[in-house]
Structure formats: C-alpha cells, structure tokens
Coordinates of N, CA and C in Angstrom, one line a residue:
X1 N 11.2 -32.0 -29.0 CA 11.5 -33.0 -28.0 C 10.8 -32.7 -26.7
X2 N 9.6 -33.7 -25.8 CA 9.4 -33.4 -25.0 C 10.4 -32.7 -23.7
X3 N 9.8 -31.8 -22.6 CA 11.1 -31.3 -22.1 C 11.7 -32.0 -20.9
X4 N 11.1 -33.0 -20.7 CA 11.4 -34.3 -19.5 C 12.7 -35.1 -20.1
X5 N 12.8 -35.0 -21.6 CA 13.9 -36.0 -22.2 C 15.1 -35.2 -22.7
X6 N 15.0 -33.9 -22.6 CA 16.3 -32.6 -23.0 C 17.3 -33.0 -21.9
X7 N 17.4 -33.3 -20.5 CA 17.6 -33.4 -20.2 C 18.9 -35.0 -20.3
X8 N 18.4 -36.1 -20.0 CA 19.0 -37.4 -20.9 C 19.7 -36.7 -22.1
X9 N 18.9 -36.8 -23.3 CA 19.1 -36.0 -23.9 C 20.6 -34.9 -24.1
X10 N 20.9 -34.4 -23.5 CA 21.6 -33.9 -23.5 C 22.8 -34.6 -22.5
X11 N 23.0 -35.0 -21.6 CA 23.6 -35.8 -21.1 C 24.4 -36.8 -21.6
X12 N 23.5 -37.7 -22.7 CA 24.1 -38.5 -23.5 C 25.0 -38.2 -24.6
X13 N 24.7 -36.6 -25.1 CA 25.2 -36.9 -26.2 C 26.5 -36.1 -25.8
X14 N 26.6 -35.2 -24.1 CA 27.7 -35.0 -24.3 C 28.6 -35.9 -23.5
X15 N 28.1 -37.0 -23.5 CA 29.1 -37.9 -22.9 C 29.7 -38.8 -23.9
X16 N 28.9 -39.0 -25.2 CA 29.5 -39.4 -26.3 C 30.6 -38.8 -27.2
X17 N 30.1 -37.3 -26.4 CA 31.1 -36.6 -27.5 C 32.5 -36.3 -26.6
X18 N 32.7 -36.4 -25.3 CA 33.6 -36.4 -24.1 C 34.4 -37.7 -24.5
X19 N 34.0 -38.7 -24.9 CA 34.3 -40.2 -24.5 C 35.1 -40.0 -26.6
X20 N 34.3 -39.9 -27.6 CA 34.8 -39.6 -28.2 C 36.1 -38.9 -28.7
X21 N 36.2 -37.8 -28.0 CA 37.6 -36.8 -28.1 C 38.5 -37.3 -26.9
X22 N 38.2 -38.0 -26.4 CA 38.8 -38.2 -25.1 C 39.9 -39.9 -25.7
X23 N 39.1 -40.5 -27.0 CA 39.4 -42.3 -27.2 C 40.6 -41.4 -28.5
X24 N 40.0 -40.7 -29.1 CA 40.8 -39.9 -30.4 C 42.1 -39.5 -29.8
X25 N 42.4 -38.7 -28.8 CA 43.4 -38.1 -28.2 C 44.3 -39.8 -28.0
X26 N 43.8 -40.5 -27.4 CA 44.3 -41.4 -26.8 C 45.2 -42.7 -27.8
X27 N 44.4 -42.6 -28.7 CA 44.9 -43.3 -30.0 C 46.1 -42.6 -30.7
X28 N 45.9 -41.7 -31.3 CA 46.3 -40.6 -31.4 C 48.0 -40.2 -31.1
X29 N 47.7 -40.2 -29.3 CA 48.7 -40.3 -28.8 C 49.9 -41.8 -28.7
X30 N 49.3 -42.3 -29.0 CA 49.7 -43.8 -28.9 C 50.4 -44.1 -30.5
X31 N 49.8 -43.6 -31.2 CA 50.8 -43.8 -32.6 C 52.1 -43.4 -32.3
X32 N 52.4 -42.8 -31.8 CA 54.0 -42.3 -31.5 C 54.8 -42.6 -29.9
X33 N 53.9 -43.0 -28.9 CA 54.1 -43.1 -27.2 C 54.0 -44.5 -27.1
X34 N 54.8 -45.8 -26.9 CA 54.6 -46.9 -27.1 C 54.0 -46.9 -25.6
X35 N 52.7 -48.5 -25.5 CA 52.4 -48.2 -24.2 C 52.8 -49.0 -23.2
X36 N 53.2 -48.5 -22.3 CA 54.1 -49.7 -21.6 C 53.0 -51.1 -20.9
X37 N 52.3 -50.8 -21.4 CA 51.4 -52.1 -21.2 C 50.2 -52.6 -21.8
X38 N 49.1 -53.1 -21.7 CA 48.1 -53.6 -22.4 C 47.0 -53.9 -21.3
X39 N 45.5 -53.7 -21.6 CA 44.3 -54.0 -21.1 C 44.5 -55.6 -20.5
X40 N 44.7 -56.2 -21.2 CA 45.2 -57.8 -21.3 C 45.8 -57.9 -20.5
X41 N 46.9 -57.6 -20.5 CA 47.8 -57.6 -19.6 C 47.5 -57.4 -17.9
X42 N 47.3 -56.4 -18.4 CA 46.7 -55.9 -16.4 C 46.2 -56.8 -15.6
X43 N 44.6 -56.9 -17.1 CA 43.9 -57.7 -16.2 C 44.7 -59.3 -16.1
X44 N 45.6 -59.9 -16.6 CA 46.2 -60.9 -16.3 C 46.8 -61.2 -14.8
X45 N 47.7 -59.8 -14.8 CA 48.7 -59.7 -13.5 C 47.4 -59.8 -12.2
X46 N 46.5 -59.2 -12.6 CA 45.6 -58.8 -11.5 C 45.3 -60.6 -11.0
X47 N 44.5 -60.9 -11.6 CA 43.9 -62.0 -11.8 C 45.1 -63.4 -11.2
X48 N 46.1 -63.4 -11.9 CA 47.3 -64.6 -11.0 C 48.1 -63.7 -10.6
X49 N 48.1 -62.1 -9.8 CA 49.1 -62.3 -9.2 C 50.1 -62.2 -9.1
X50 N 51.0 -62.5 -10.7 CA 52.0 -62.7 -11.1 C 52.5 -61.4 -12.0
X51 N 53.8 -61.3 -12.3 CA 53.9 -59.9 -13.4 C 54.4 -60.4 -14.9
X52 N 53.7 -60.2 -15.6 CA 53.9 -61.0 -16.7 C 55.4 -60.5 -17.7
X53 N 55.7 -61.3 -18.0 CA 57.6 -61.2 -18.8 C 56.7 -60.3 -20.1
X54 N 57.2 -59.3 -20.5 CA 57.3 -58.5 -21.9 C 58.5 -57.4 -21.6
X55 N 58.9 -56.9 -22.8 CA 59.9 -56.0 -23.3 C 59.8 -55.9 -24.8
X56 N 59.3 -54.2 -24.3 CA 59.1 -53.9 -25.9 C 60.1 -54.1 -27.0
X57 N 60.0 -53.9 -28.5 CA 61.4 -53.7 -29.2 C 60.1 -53.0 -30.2
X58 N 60.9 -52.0 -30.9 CA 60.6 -51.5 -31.9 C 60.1 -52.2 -33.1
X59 N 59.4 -52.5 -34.3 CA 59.6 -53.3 -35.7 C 60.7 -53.7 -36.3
X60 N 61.9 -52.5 -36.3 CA 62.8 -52.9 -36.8 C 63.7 -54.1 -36.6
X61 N 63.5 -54.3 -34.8 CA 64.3 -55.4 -34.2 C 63.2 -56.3 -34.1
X62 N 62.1 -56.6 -34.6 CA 61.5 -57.6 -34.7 C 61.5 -58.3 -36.1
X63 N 62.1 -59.8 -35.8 CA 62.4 -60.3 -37.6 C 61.3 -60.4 -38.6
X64 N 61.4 -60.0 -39.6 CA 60.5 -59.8 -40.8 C 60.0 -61.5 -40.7
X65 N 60.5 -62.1 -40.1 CA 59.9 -64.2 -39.9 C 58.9 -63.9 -39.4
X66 N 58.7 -63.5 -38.4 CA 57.5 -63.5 -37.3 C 56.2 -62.3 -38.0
X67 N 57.0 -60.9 -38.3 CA 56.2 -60.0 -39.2 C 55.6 -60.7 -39.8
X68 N 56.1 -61.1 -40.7 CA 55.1 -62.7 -42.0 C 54.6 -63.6 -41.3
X69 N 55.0 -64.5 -40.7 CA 54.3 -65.6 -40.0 C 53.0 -65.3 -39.7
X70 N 52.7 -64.3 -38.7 CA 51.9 -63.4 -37.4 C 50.7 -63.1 -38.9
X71 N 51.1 -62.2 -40.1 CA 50.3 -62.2 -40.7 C 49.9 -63.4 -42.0
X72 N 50.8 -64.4 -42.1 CA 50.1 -65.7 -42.8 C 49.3 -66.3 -42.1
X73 N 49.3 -66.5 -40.8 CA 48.3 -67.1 -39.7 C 46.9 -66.9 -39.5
X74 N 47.4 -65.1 -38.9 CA 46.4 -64.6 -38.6 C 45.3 -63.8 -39.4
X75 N 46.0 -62.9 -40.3 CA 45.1 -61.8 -41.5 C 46.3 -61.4 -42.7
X76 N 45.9 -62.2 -43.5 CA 46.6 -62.2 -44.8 C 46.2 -61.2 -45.3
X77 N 45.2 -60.8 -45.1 CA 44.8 -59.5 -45.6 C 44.9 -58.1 -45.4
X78 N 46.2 -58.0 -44.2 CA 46.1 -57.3 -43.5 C 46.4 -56.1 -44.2
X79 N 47.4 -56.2 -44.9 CA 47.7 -54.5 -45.9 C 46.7 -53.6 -46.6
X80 N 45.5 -55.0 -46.4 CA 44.3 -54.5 -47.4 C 43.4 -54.1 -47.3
X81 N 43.2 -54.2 -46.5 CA 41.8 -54.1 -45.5 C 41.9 -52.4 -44.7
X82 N 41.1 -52.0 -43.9 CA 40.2 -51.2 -43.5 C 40.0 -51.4 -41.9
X83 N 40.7 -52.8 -41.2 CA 40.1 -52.8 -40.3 C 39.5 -54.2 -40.2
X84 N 38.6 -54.7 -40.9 CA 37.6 -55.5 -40.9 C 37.9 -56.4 -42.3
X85 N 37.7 -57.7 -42.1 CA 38.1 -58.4 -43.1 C 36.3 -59.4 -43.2
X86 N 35.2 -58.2 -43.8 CA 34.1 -58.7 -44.3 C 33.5 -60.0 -44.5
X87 N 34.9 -60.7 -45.9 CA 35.0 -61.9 -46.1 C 35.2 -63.4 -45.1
X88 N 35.7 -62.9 -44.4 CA 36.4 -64.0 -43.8 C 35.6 -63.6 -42.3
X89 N 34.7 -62.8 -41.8 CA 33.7 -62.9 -40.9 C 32.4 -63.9 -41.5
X90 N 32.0 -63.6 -42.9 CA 31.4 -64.5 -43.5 C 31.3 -66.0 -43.9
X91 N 32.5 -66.1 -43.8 CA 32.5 -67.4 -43.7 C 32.9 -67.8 -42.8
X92 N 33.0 -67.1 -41.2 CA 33.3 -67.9 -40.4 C 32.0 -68.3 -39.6
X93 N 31.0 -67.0 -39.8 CA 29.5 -67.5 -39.6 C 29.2 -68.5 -40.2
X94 N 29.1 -68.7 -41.7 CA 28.5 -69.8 -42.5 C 29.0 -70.9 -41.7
X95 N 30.2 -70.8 -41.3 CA 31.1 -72.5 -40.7 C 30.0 -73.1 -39.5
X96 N 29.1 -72.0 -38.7 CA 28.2 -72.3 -37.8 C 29.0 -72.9 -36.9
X97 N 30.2 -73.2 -36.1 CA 31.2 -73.1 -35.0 C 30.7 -72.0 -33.8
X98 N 30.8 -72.8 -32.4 CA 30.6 -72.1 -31.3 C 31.9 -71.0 -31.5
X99 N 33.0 -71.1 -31.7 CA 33.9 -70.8 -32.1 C 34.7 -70.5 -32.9
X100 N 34.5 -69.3 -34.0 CA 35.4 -69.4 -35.2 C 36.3 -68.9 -35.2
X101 N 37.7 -69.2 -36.2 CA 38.6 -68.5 -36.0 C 38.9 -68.0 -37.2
X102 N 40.1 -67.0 -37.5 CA 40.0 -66.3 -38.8 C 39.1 -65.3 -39.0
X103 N 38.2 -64.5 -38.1 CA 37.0 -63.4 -38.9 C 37.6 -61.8 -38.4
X104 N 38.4 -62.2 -36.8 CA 39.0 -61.2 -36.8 C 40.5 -60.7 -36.9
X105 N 41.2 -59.2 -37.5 CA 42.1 -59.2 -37.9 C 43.2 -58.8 -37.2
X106 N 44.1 -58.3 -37.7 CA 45.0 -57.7 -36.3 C 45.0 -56.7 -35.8
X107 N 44.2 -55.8 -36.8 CA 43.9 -54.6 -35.6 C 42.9 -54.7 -35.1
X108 N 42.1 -55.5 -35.3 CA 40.5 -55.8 -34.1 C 41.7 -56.7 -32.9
X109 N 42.4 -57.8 -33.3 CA 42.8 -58.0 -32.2 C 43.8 -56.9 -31.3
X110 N 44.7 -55.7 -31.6 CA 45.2 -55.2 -31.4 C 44.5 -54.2 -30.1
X111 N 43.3 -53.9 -31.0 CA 42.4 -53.4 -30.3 C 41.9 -53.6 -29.3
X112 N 41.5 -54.9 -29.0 CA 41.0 -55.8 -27.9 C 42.1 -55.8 -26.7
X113 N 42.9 -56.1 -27.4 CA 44.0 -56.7 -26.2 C 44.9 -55.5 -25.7
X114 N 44.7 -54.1 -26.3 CA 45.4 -52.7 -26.1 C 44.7 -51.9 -25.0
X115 N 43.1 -52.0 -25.7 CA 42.0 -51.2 -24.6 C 40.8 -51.9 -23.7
X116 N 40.8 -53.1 -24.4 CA 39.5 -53.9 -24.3 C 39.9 -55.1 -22.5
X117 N 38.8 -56.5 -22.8 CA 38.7 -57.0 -22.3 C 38.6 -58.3 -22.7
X118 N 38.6 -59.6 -22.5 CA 38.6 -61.2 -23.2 C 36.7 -61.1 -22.4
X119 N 35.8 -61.6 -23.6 CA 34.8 -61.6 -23.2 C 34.6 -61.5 -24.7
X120 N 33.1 -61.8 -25.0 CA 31.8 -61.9 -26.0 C 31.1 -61.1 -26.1
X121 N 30.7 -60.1 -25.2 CA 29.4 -58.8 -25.1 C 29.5 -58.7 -26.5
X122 N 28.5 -57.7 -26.3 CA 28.5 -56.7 -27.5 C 28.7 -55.4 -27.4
X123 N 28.9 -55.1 -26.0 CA 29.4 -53.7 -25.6 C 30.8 -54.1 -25.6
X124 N 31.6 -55.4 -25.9 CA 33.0 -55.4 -26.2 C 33.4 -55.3 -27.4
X125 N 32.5 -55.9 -28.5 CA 32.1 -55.7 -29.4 C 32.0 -54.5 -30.0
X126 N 31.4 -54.3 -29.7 CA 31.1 -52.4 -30.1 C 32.5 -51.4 -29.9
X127 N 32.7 -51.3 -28.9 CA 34.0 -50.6 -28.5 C 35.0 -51.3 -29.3
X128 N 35.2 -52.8 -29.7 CA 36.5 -53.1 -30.5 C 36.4 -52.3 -32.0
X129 N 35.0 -52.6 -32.1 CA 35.2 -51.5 -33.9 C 35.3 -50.5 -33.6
X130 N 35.3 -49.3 -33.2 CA 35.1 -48.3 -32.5 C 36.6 -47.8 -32.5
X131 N 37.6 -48.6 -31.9 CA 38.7 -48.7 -31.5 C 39.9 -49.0 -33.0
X132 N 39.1 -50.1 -33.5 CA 39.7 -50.6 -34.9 C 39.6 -49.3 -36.4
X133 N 38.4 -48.8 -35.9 CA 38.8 -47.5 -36.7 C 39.1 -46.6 -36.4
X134 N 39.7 -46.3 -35.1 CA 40.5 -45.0 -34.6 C 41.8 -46.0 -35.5
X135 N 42.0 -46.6 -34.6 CA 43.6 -46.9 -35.1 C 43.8 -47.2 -36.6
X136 N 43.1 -47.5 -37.7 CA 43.2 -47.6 -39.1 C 43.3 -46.3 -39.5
X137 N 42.3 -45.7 -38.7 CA 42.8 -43.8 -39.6 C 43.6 -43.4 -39.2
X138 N 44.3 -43.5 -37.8 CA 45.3 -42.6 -37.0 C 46.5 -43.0 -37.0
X139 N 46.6 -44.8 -37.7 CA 48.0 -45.4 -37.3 C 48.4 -46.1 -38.9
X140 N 49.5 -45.8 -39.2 CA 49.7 -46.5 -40.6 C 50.0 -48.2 -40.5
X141 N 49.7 -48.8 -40.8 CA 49.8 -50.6 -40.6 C 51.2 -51.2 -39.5
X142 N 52.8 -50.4 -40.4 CA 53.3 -50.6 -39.6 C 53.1 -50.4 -37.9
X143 N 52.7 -49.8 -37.6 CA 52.4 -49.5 -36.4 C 51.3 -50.3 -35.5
X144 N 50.3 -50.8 -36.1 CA 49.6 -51.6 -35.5 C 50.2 -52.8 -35.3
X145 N 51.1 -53.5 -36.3 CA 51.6 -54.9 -36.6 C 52.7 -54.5 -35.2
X146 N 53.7 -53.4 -35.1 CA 54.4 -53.3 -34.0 C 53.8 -53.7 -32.8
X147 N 52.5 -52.6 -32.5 CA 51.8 -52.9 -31.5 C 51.1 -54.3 -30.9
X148 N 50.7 -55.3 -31.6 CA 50.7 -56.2 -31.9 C 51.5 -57.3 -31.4
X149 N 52.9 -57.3 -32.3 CA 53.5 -57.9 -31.9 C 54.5 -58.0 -30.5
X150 N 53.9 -56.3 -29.9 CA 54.7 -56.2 -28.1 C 53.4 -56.8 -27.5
X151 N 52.3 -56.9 -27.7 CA 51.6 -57.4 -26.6 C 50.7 -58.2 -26.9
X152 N 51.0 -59.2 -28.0 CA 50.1 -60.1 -28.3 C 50.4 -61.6 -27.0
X153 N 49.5 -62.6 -26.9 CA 49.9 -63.3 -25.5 C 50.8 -64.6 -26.8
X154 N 51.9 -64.9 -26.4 CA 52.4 -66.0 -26.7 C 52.8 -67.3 -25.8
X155 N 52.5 -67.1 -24.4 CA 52.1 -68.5 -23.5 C 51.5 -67.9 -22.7
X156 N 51.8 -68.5 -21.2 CA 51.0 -68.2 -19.9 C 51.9 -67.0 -19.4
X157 N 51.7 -65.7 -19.4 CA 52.3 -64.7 -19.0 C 53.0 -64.7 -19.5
X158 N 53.6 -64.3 -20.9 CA 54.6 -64.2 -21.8 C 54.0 -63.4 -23.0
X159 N 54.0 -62.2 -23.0 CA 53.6 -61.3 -23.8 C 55.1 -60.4 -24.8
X160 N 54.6 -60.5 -25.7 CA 55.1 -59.7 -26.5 C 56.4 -60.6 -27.5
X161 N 56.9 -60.2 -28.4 CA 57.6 -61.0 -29.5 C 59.1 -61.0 -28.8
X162 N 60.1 -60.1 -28.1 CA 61.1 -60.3 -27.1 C 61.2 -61.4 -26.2
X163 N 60.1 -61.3 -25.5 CA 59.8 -62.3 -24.2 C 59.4 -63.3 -25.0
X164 N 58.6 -63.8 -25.5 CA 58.5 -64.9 -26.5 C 60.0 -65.8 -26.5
X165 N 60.7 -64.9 -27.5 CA 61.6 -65.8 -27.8 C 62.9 -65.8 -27.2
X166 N 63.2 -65.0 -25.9 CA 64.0 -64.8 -25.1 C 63.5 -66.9 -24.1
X167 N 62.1 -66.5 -23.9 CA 61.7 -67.5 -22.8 C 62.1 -69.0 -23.6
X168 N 61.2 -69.1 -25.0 CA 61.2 -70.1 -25.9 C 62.4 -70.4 -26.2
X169 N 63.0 -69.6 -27.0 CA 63.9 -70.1 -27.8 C 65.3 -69.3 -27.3
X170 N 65.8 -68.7 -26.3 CA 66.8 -68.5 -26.0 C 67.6 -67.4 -26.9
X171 N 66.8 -66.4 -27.8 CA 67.0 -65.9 -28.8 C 66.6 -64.2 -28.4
X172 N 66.9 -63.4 -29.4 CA 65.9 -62.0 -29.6 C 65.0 -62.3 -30.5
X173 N 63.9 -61.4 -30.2 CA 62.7 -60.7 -31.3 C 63.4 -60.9 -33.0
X174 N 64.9 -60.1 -32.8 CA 65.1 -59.5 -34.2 C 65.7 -61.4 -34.9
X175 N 66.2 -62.1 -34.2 CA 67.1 -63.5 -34.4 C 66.2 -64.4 -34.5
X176 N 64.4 -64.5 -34.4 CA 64.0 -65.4 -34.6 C 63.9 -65.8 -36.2
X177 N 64.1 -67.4 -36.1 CA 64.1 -67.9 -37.2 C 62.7 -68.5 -38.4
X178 N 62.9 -68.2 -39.7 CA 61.5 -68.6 -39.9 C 60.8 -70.1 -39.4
X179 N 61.4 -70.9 -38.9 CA 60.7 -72.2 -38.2 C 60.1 -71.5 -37.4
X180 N 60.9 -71.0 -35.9 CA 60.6 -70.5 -35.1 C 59.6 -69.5 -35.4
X181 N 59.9 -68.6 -35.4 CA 58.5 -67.9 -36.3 C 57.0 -68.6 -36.7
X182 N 57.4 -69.4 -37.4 CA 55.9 -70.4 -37.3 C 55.5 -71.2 -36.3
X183 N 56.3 -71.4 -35.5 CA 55.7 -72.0 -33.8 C 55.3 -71.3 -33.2
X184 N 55.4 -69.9 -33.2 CA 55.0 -68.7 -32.2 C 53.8 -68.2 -33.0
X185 N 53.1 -68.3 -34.5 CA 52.4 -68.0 -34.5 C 51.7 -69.1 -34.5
X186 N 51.7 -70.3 -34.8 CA 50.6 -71.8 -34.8 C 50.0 -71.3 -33.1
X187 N 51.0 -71.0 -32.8 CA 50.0 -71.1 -30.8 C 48.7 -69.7 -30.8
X188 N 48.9 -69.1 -31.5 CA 48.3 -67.2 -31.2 C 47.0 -67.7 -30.9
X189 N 46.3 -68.5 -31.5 CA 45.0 -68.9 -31.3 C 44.5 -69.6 -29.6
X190 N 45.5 -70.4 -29.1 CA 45.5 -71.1 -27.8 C 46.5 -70.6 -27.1
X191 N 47.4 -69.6 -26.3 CA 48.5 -69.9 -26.3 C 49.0 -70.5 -24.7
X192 N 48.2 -70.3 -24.2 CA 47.8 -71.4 -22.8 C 47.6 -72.8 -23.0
X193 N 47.2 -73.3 -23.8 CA 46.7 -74.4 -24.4 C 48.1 -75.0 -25.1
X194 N 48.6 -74.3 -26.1 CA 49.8 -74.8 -27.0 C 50.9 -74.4 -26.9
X195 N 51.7 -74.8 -27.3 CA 53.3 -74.0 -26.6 C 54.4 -74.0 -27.9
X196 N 55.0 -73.3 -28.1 CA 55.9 -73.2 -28.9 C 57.4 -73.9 -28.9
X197 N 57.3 -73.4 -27.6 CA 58.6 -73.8 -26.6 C 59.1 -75.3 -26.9
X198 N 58.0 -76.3 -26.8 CA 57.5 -77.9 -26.2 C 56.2 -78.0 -27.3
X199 N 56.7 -78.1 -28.8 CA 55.6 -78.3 -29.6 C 54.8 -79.5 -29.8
X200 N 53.8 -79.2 -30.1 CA 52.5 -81.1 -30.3 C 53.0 -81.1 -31.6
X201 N 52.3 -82.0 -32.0 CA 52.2 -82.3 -33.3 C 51.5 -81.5 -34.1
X202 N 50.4 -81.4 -33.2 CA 49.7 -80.2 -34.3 C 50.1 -79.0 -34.4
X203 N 50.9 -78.3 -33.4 CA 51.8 -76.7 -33.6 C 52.7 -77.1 -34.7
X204 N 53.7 -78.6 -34.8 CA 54.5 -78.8 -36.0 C 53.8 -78.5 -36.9
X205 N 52.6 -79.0 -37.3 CA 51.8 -79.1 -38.4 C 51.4 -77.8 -38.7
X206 N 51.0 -77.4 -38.0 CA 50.2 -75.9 -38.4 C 51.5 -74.6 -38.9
X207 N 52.9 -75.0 -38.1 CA 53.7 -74.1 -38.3 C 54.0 -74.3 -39.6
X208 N 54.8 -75.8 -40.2 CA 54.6 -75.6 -41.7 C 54.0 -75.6 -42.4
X209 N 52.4 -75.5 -42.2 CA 51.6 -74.8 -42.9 C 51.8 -73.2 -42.9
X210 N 52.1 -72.5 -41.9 CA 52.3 -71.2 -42.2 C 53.6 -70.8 -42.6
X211 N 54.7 -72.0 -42.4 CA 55.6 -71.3 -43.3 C 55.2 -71.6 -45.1
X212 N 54.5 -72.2 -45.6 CA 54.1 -72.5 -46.9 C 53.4 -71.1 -47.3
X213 N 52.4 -70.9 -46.4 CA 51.4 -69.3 -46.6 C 52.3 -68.3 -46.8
X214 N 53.5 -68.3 -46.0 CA 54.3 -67.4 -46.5 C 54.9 -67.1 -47.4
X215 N 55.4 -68.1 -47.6 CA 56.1 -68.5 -49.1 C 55.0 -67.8 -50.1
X216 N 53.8 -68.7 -49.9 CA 53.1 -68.3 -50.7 C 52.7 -66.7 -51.6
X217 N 52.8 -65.8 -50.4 CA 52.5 -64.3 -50.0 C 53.8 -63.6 -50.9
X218 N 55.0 -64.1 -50.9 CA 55.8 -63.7 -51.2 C 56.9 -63.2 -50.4
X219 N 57.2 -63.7 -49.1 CA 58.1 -64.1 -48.0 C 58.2 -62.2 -47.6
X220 N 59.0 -62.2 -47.2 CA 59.4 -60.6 -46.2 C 59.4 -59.4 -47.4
X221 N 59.1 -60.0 -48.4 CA 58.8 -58.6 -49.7 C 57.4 -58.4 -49.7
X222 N 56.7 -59.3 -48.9 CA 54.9 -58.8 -48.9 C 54.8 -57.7 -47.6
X223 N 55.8 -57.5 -46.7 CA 55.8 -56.5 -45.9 C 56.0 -54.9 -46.9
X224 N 56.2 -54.8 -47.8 CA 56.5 -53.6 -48.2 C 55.2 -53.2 -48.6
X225 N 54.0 -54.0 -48.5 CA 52.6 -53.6 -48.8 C 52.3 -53.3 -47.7
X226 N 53.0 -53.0 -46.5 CA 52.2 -51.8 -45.5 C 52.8 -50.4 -45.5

C-alpha cells in the first residue's frame, strides 16, 4: 500500500472497528436494560416540542391480541426469518410503488425507530441492517417484539402499546381486546394519518382483515414459535 494511504487507511479501519464494539456493547446491553426511550422519539419531542405519552410494560403485560395483530399486519414471518424477509422485499420492488409496504420487518423496524432516523438514505439504510443483525444474534424474538411494541408510534405522540391503549381505548396494554388489537395495528403504517381511537372505514376494514390473518396463523399459539 502506497505510504500516503497507511495513513486513511488505518484511521478507517479503526474507526470501524471502535464503532463496531462500541454498537455490539450497546445492543448487547439493551437485551436486558429496557431503554427508556427511542431515536424516534427524541427526535419527535425535539421537533413539536412536546413530550410524547409512553410507558413501558414488559411482554407479559402486553396482550397476546396485539402480540398477534402487530405480527399478522406487519411480518408474519417474523419467527422465521433472520432479520430480513427476502421475499416480501421482492415483491414489493416488483409492485414498482413510490412506496411499498410489507418488505420491512419488525426488527428492521425495531431497529429504525430504536437507533435510527425516518428518512430514505442509504447510510440509513445501511446502519438499519447493520443494527437488524446485531439484534437477531444478540436478542431472542421475544425481545425484539417487546421492544417494538414500547416504542412503536401508534398516533401523533403516542408511543408504545400502554399509551396506546390507555389514550385510545381507556384500557391497559395487557386488557386490550382482539378488535382493539386490530385497530392499533391497521394504523402502524400511517399513524398520524389514521387513528384507532376515531376509526375510517378503511382502519374497520383492514382491522378485520387482520383479525382473519390471525385466525389464520393460529391465534396466540403462533406466539410459542418465538
């Protein structure tokens, strides 16, 4: 190697390998340290200002309704997979949509909305796989789906499966019902846009479609496949 590029060179790779041991520790630690917040999040409060309603709860006190819903919605595949659901990226390119939905899964979204940023790059891009396979090797499924479900967005500043249905439905995490359950996940895709709370027609529509996918799956006994 010329000796002008030893230099770079060496710079880069120990900054990859600093940034590496530094994302591993951090994942790592987070399988067991729940976090009291989200990348998402921040940048939300930052942005309006406001402090957004969440409160964690464990998996256990979140109802196996929404556990299934969240995954007949979003990644059916989720027990199965690796991270990356191959398939269903494929065909969401083929669909040729400015916008597809379906290609990514819960721990890419987990991912995003844990360390990441709302944005298209490819440097966000990059960092989400990156991040999707720390946490597939470091975190057993249940754990992601927990993670997940405390800080996924369910309206305008209303994060996490507690607040959800404290705000919406007057209820706990562990007390939602399977209807309910399928209104909270019909919105995951818009949730500024759709509301659970005050449903359209098309949140009706889409929620009994997902309570049917569940059914389908094999209702709160398909959770024992994580």
């Amino acid at each position: 190697m010329p000796r002008f590029l030893r230099t770079p060179f060496k710079f880069v790779l120990w900054f990859c390998v600093a940034f590496a041991t530094a994302t591993v520790l951090l994942v790592l630690t987070l399988r067991w340290v729940d976090p009291p917040s989200s990348a998402v999040i921040q940048f939300w409060q930052q942005h309006s200002g406001r402090k957004a309603q969440q409160q964690w709860r464990p998996l256990e006190k979140i109802s196996p309704n929404l556990q299934m819903a969240v995954i007949a919605a979003e990644d059916q595949k989720f027990p199965l997979h690796y991270g990356f659901d191959f398939a269903a990226l494929k065909n969401a390119i083929n669909e040729n949509r400015k916008r597809t939905r379906g290609a990514s899964t819960i721990t890419q979204q987990t991912a995003k909305n844990l360390f990441l940023w709302n944005g298209r790059s490819y440097l966000r891009k990059g960092l989400e796989a990156w991040f999707t396979l720390l946490m597939e090797l470091l975190w057993p499924k249940e754990r992601i789906l927990e993670v997940y479900l405390n800080i996924a967005e369910f309206g305008e500043g209303i994060y996490g499966a507690e607040a959800a249905a404290r705000s919406f439905f007057g209820t706990s995490a562990q007390n939602i019902s399977h209807w309910q359950a399928g209104l909270m996940a019909a919105v995951l895709p818009s949730p500024k846009r759709m509301s659970a709370k005050a449903p359209s027609r098309y949140v009706r529509s889409r929620a009994s479609t997902i309570d049917r996918q569940v059914r389908k799956l094999g209702g709160a006994g398909y959770l024992k496949n994580l």
